[in-house]
């Protein structure tokens, strides 16, 4: 049975707010992080993050816009 909609599996999970830094799974339900665990989590979709860093809140706003309307995008 799938406990989560999506599981990001086996990545290095880092959360600067709590100091968490370990390899584990992240379970996502309803668009929100519902669990972080070192034991494998079950989900309808499983994304392999082995060798990658999984961390919250990084948004790249880098742009090469040259006009005011495109800068507003």
Short mmCIF file of N, CA, C and O in Angstrom, two decimals:
data_model
loop_
_atom_site.label_atom_id
_atom_site.label_comp_id
_atom_site.label_asym_id
_atom_site.label_seq_id
_atom_site.Cartn_x
_atom_site.Cartn_y
_atom_site.Cartn_z
N UNK A 1 0.84 -1.19 0.00
CA UNK A 1 0.00 0.00 0.00
C UNK A 1 0.88 1.24 0.00
O UNK A 1 1.88 1.33 0.71
N UNK A 2 0.50 2.26 -0.78
CA UNK A 2 1.26 3.49 -0.86
C UNK A 2 0.80 4.46 0.23
O UNK A 2 -0.34 4.88 0.26
N UNK A 3 1.72 4.78 1.12
CA UNK A 3 1.41 5.73 2.18
C UNK A 3 1.47 7.18 1.69
O UNK A 3 0.83 8.06 2.25
N UNK A 4 2.26 7.41 0.61
CA UNK A 4 2.50 8.76 0.13
C UNK A 4 2.24 8.85 -1.37
O UNK A 4 2.29 7.85 -2.08
N UNK A 5 1.96 10.06 -1.84
CA UNK A 5 1.78 10.28 -3.27
C UNK A 5 3.12 10.11 -3.99
O UNK A 5 3.19 9.48 -5.03
N UNK A 6 4.17 10.71 -3.42
CA UNK A 6 5.51 10.67 -4.00
C UNK A 6 6.51 10.41 -2.89
O UNK A 6 6.38 10.96 -1.79
N UNK A 7 7.51 9.58 -3.17
CA UNK A 7 8.63 9.38 -2.26
C UNK A 7 9.90 9.74 -3.01
O UNK A 7 10.16 9.23 -4.10
N UNK A 8 10.66 10.67 -2.46
CA UNK A 8 11.99 10.99 -2.97
C UNK A 8 12.94 10.12 -2.15
O UNK A 8 13.11 10.33 -0.96
N UNK A 9 13.53 9.13 -2.82
CA UNK A 9 14.19 8.04 -2.10
C UNK A 9 15.71 8.09 -2.17
O UNK A 9 16.29 8.30 -3.23
N UNK A 10 16.33 7.86 -1.02
CA UNK A 10 17.76 7.61 -0.94
C UNK A 10 18.67 8.79 -1.17
O UNK A 10 19.86 8.62 -1.39
N UNK A 11 18.14 10.00 -1.08
CA UNK A 11 18.97 11.20 -1.24
C UNK A 11 19.54 11.68 0.08
O UNK A 11 19.11 11.24 1.15
N UNK A 12 20.51 12.56 0.00
CA UNK A 12 21.05 13.19 1.21
C UNK A 12 20.09 14.32 1.57
O UNK A 12 20.03 15.34 0.90
N UNK A 13 19.31 14.12 2.62
CA UNK A 13 18.28 15.07 3.03
C UNK A 13 18.91 16.10 3.97
O UNK A 13 19.47 15.74 5.01
N UNK A 14 18.82 17.38 3.58
CA UNK A 14 19.40 18.46 4.38
C UNK A 14 18.32 19.49 4.67
O UNK A 14 17.62 19.95 3.78
N UNK A 15 18.18 19.84 5.95
CA UNK A 15 17.25 20.89 6.38
C UNK A 15 18.01 21.84 7.30
O UNK A 15 18.23 21.53 8.48
N UNK A 16 18.42 23.01 6.80
CA UNK A 16 19.19 23.94 7.62
C UNK A 16 18.46 24.39 8.89
O UNK A 16 19.09 24.63 9.91
N UNK A 17 17.14 24.45 8.85
CA UNK A 17 16.38 24.92 10.01
C UNK A 17 16.52 23.97 11.20
O UNK A 17 16.66 24.39 12.34
N UNK A 18 16.50 22.66 10.92
CA UNK A 18 16.56 21.68 12.01
C UNK A 18 17.94 21.07 12.19
O UNK A 18 18.18 20.36 13.16
N UNK A 19 18.84 21.31 11.22
CA UNK A 19 20.17 20.72 11.29
C UNK A 19 20.21 19.29 10.75
O UNK A 19 21.24 18.63 10.82
N UNK A 20 19.11 18.81 10.18
CA UNK A 20 19.06 17.46 9.62
C UNK A 20 20.03 17.34 8.45
O UNK A 20 20.07 18.20 7.57
N UNK A 21 20.82 16.28 8.44
CA UNK A 21 21.75 16.00 7.35
C UNK A 21 22.01 14.49 7.37
O UNK A 21 22.87 14.02 8.10
N UNK A 22 21.23 13.75 6.58
CA UNK A 22 21.39 12.29 6.54
C UNK A 22 20.77 11.75 5.26
O UNK A 22 19.95 12.40 4.62
N UNK A 23 21.15 10.54 4.90
CA UNK A 23 20.57 9.88 3.74
C UNK A 23 19.25 9.27 4.18
O UNK A 23 19.17 8.63 5.24
N UNK A 24 18.21 9.49 3.39
CA UNK A 24 16.90 8.96 3.75
C UNK A 24 15.88 9.21 2.66
O UNK A 24 16.21 9.60 1.55
N UNK A 25 14.62 8.98 3.00
CA UNK A 25 13.49 9.16 2.10
C UNK A 25 12.63 10.33 2.58
O UNK A 25 12.52 10.57 3.78
N UNK A 26 12.02 11.02 1.62
CA UNK A 26 11.07 12.09 1.93
C UNK A 26 9.72 11.69 1.34
O UNK A 26 9.63 11.41 0.14
N UNK A 27 8.70 11.63 2.18
CA UNK A 27 7.36 11.28 1.73
C UNK A 27 6.51 12.52 1.55
O UNK A 27 6.44 13.37 2.44
N UNK A 28 5.88 12.63 0.38
CA UNK A 28 5.05 13.80 0.05
C UNK A 28 3.61 13.33 -0.13
O UNK A 28 3.33 12.39 -0.86
N UNK A 29 2.70 14.03 0.56
CA UNK A 29 1.27 13.73 0.48
C UNK A 29 0.52 15.04 0.31
O UNK A 29 0.72 15.97 1.08
N UNK A 30 -0.32 15.11 -0.71
CA UNK A 30 -1.12 16.31 -0.93
C UNK A 30 -0.28 17.55 -1.19
O UNK A 30 -0.67 18.64 -0.84
N UNK A 31 0.88 17.38 -1.80
CA UNK A 31 1.73 18.51 -2.14
C UNK A 31 2.60 19.03 -1.01
O UNK A 31 3.29 20.03 -1.18
N UNK A 32 2.58 18.36 0.14
CA UNK A 32 3.39 18.80 1.28
C UNK A 32 4.25 17.65 1.80
O UNK A 32 3.85 16.49 1.72
N UNK A 33 5.40 18.00 2.37
CA UNK A 33 6.24 16.99 3.00
C UNK A 33 5.50 16.45 4.22
O UNK A 33 5.11 17.20 5.10
N UNK A 34 5.30 15.13 4.24
CA UNK A 34 4.56 14.51 5.33
C UNK A 34 5.46 13.67 6.23
O UNK A 34 5.09 13.40 7.37
N UNK A 35 6.62 13.25 5.72
CA UNK A 35 7.51 12.42 6.53
C UNK A 35 8.91 12.44 5.96
O UNK A 35 9.11 12.58 4.76
N UNK A 36 9.88 12.31 6.86
CA UNK A 36 11.28 12.13 6.49
C UNK A 36 11.76 10.95 7.32
O UNK A 36 11.59 10.93 8.53
N UNK A 37 12.34 9.97 6.65
CA UNK A 37 12.76 8.79 7.40
C UNK A 37 14.01 8.15 6.85
O UNK A 37 14.35 8.32 5.68
N UNK A 38 14.69 7.40 7.69
CA UNK A 38 15.86 6.65 7.25
C UNK A 38 15.45 5.27 6.75
O UNK A 38 16.19 4.66 5.98
N UNK A 39 14.30 4.78 7.17
CA UNK A 39 13.76 3.53 6.64
C UNK A 39 13.02 3.85 5.34
O UNK A 39 12.45 4.92 5.19
N UNK A 40 13.00 2.90 4.38
CA UNK A 40 12.30 3.15 3.12
C UNK A 40 10.82 3.47 3.34
O UNK A 40 10.14 2.82 4.14
N UNK A 41 10.32 4.47 2.62
CA UNK A 41 8.91 4.85 2.65
C UNK A 41 8.24 4.33 1.38
O UNK A 41 8.89 4.21 0.34
N UNK A 42 6.93 4.07 1.45
CA UNK A 42 6.18 3.57 0.30
C UNK A 42 5.35 4.70 -0.31
O UNK A 42 4.69 5.44 0.40
N UNK A 43 5.39 4.79 -1.65
CA UNK A 43 4.61 5.81 -2.33
C UNK A 43 4.17 5.34 -3.70
O UNK A 43 4.74 4.41 -4.27
N UNK A 44 3.14 6.01 -4.25
CA UNK A 44 2.65 5.66 -5.58
C UNK A 44 3.73 5.93 -6.63
O UNK A 44 3.85 5.19 -7.60
N UNK A 45 4.48 7.02 -6.45
CA UNK A 45 5.60 7.35 -7.33
C UNK A 45 6.86 7.38 -6.47
O UNK A 45 6.86 7.96 -5.39
N UNK A 46 7.92 6.75 -6.96
CA UNK A 46 9.18 6.71 -6.22
C UNK A 46 10.27 7.31 -7.11
O UNK A 46 10.54 6.79 -8.20
N UNK A 47 10.87 8.40 -6.65
CA UNK A 47 11.94 9.07 -7.38
C UNK A 47 13.28 8.72 -6.75
O UNK A 47 13.46 8.93 -5.55
N UNK A 48 14.20 8.20 -7.53
CA UNK A 48 15.51 7.80 -7.02
C UNK A 48 16.40 9.04 -6.91
O UNK A 48 16.75 9.66 -7.91
N UNK A 49 16.76 9.41 -5.71
CA UNK A 49 17.62 10.58 -5.46
C UNK A 49 19.00 10.18 -4.97
O UNK A 49 19.74 11.01 -4.45
N UNK A 50 19.36 8.91 -5.13
CA UNK A 50 20.67 8.44 -4.68
C UNK A 50 21.77 9.29 -5.30
O UNK A 50 21.77 9.56 -6.50
N UNK A 51 22.69 9.76 -4.47
CA UNK A 51 23.79 10.59 -4.93
C UNK A 51 23.44 12.06 -5.10
O UNK A 51 24.28 12.86 -5.51
N UNK A 52 22.19 12.43 -4.78
CA UNK A 52 21.73 13.81 -4.91
C UNK A 52 21.39 14.39 -3.54
O UNK A 52 21.18 13.66 -2.58
N UNK A 53 21.32 15.71 -3.46
CA UNK A 53 20.92 16.40 -2.23
C UNK A 53 19.45 16.77 -2.35
O UNK A 53 19.02 17.31 -3.38
N UNK A 54 18.69 16.49 -1.31
CA UNK A 54 17.27 16.85 -1.23
C UNK A 54 17.15 17.90 -0.14
O UNK A 54 17.46 17.64 1.02
N UNK A 55 16.75 19.13 -0.53
CA UNK A 55 16.68 20.23 0.43
C UNK A 55 15.50 21.13 0.10
O UNK A 55 15.14 21.26 -1.07
N UNK A 56 14.89 21.74 1.09
CA UNK A 56 13.72 22.58 0.86
C UNK A 56 14.07 24.00 0.43
O UNK A 56 15.14 24.51 0.77
N UNK A 57 13.19 24.59 -0.35
CA UNK A 57 13.18 26.03 -0.53
C UNK A 57 14.17 26.68 -1.46
O UNK A 57 14.38 27.88 -1.35
N UNK A 58 14.75 25.97 -2.39
CA UNK A 58 15.67 26.62 -3.31
C UNK A 58 14.93 26.97 -4.59
O UNK A 58 14.43 26.11 -5.29
N UNK A 59 14.85 28.27 -4.90
CA UNK A 59 14.21 28.74 -6.12
C UNK A 59 15.21 29.62 -6.84
O UNK A 59 15.71 30.60 -6.29
N UNK A 60 15.52 29.27 -8.08
CA UNK A 60 16.49 30.02 -8.87
C UNK A 60 15.76 31.10 -9.67
O UNK A 60 15.02 30.80 -10.60
N UNK A 61 15.94 32.36 -9.31
CA UNK A 61 15.29 33.47 -9.99
C UNK A 61 16.18 34.11 -11.04
O UNK A 61 15.88 35.19 -11.54
N UNK A 62 17.27 33.47 -11.38
CA UNK A 62 18.21 34.00 -12.36
C UNK A 62 17.50 34.24 -13.69
O UNK A 62 16.76 33.41 -14.17
N UNK A 63 17.73 35.39 -14.31
CA UNK A 63 17.06 35.73 -15.56
C UNK A 63 17.97 36.59 -16.42
O UNK A 63 18.80 37.34 -15.91
N UNK A 64 17.78 36.49 -17.72
CA UNK A 64 18.49 37.34 -18.68
C UNK A 64 17.50 38.24 -19.40
O UNK A 64 17.71 38.62 -20.55
N UNK A 65 16.41 38.60 -18.75
CA UNK A 65 15.38 39.44 -19.35
C UNK A 65 15.95 40.78 -19.78
O UNK A 65 16.77 41.38 -19.06
N UNK A 66 15.50 41.27 -20.94
CA UNK A 66 16.00 42.52 -21.47
C UNK A 66 14.93 43.60 -21.59
O UNK A 66 15.24 44.74 -21.95
N UNK A 67 13.69 43.26 -21.33
CA UNK A 67 12.61 44.23 -21.41
C UNK A 67 11.83 44.25 -20.10
O UNK A 67 11.85 43.28 -19.34
N UNK A 68 11.14 45.37 -19.84
CA UNK A 68 10.39 45.49 -18.59
C UNK A 68 9.32 44.39 -18.47
O UNK A 68 9.22 43.74 -17.43
N UNK A 69 8.50 44.11 -19.52
CA UNK A 69 7.52 43.02 -19.38
C UNK A 69 8.15 41.67 -19.06
O UNK A 69 7.64 40.92 -18.23
N UNK A 70 9.27 41.35 -19.70
CA UNK A 70 9.88 40.06 -19.41
C UNK A 70 10.52 40.04 -18.02
O UNK A 70 10.60 39.00 -17.38
N UNK A 71 10.97 41.20 -17.51
CA UNK A 71 11.52 41.27 -16.17
C UNK A 71 10.43 41.02 -15.12
O UNK A 71 10.70 40.50 -14.04
N UNK A 72 9.19 41.40 -15.44
CA UNK A 72 8.07 41.17 -14.52
C UNK A 72 7.70 39.70 -14.43
O UNK A 72 7.09 39.28 -13.45
N UNK A 73 8.06 38.93 -15.42
CA UNK A 73 7.75 37.49 -15.42
C UNK A 73 8.57 36.84 -14.34
O UNK A 73 8.31 35.90 -13.76
#
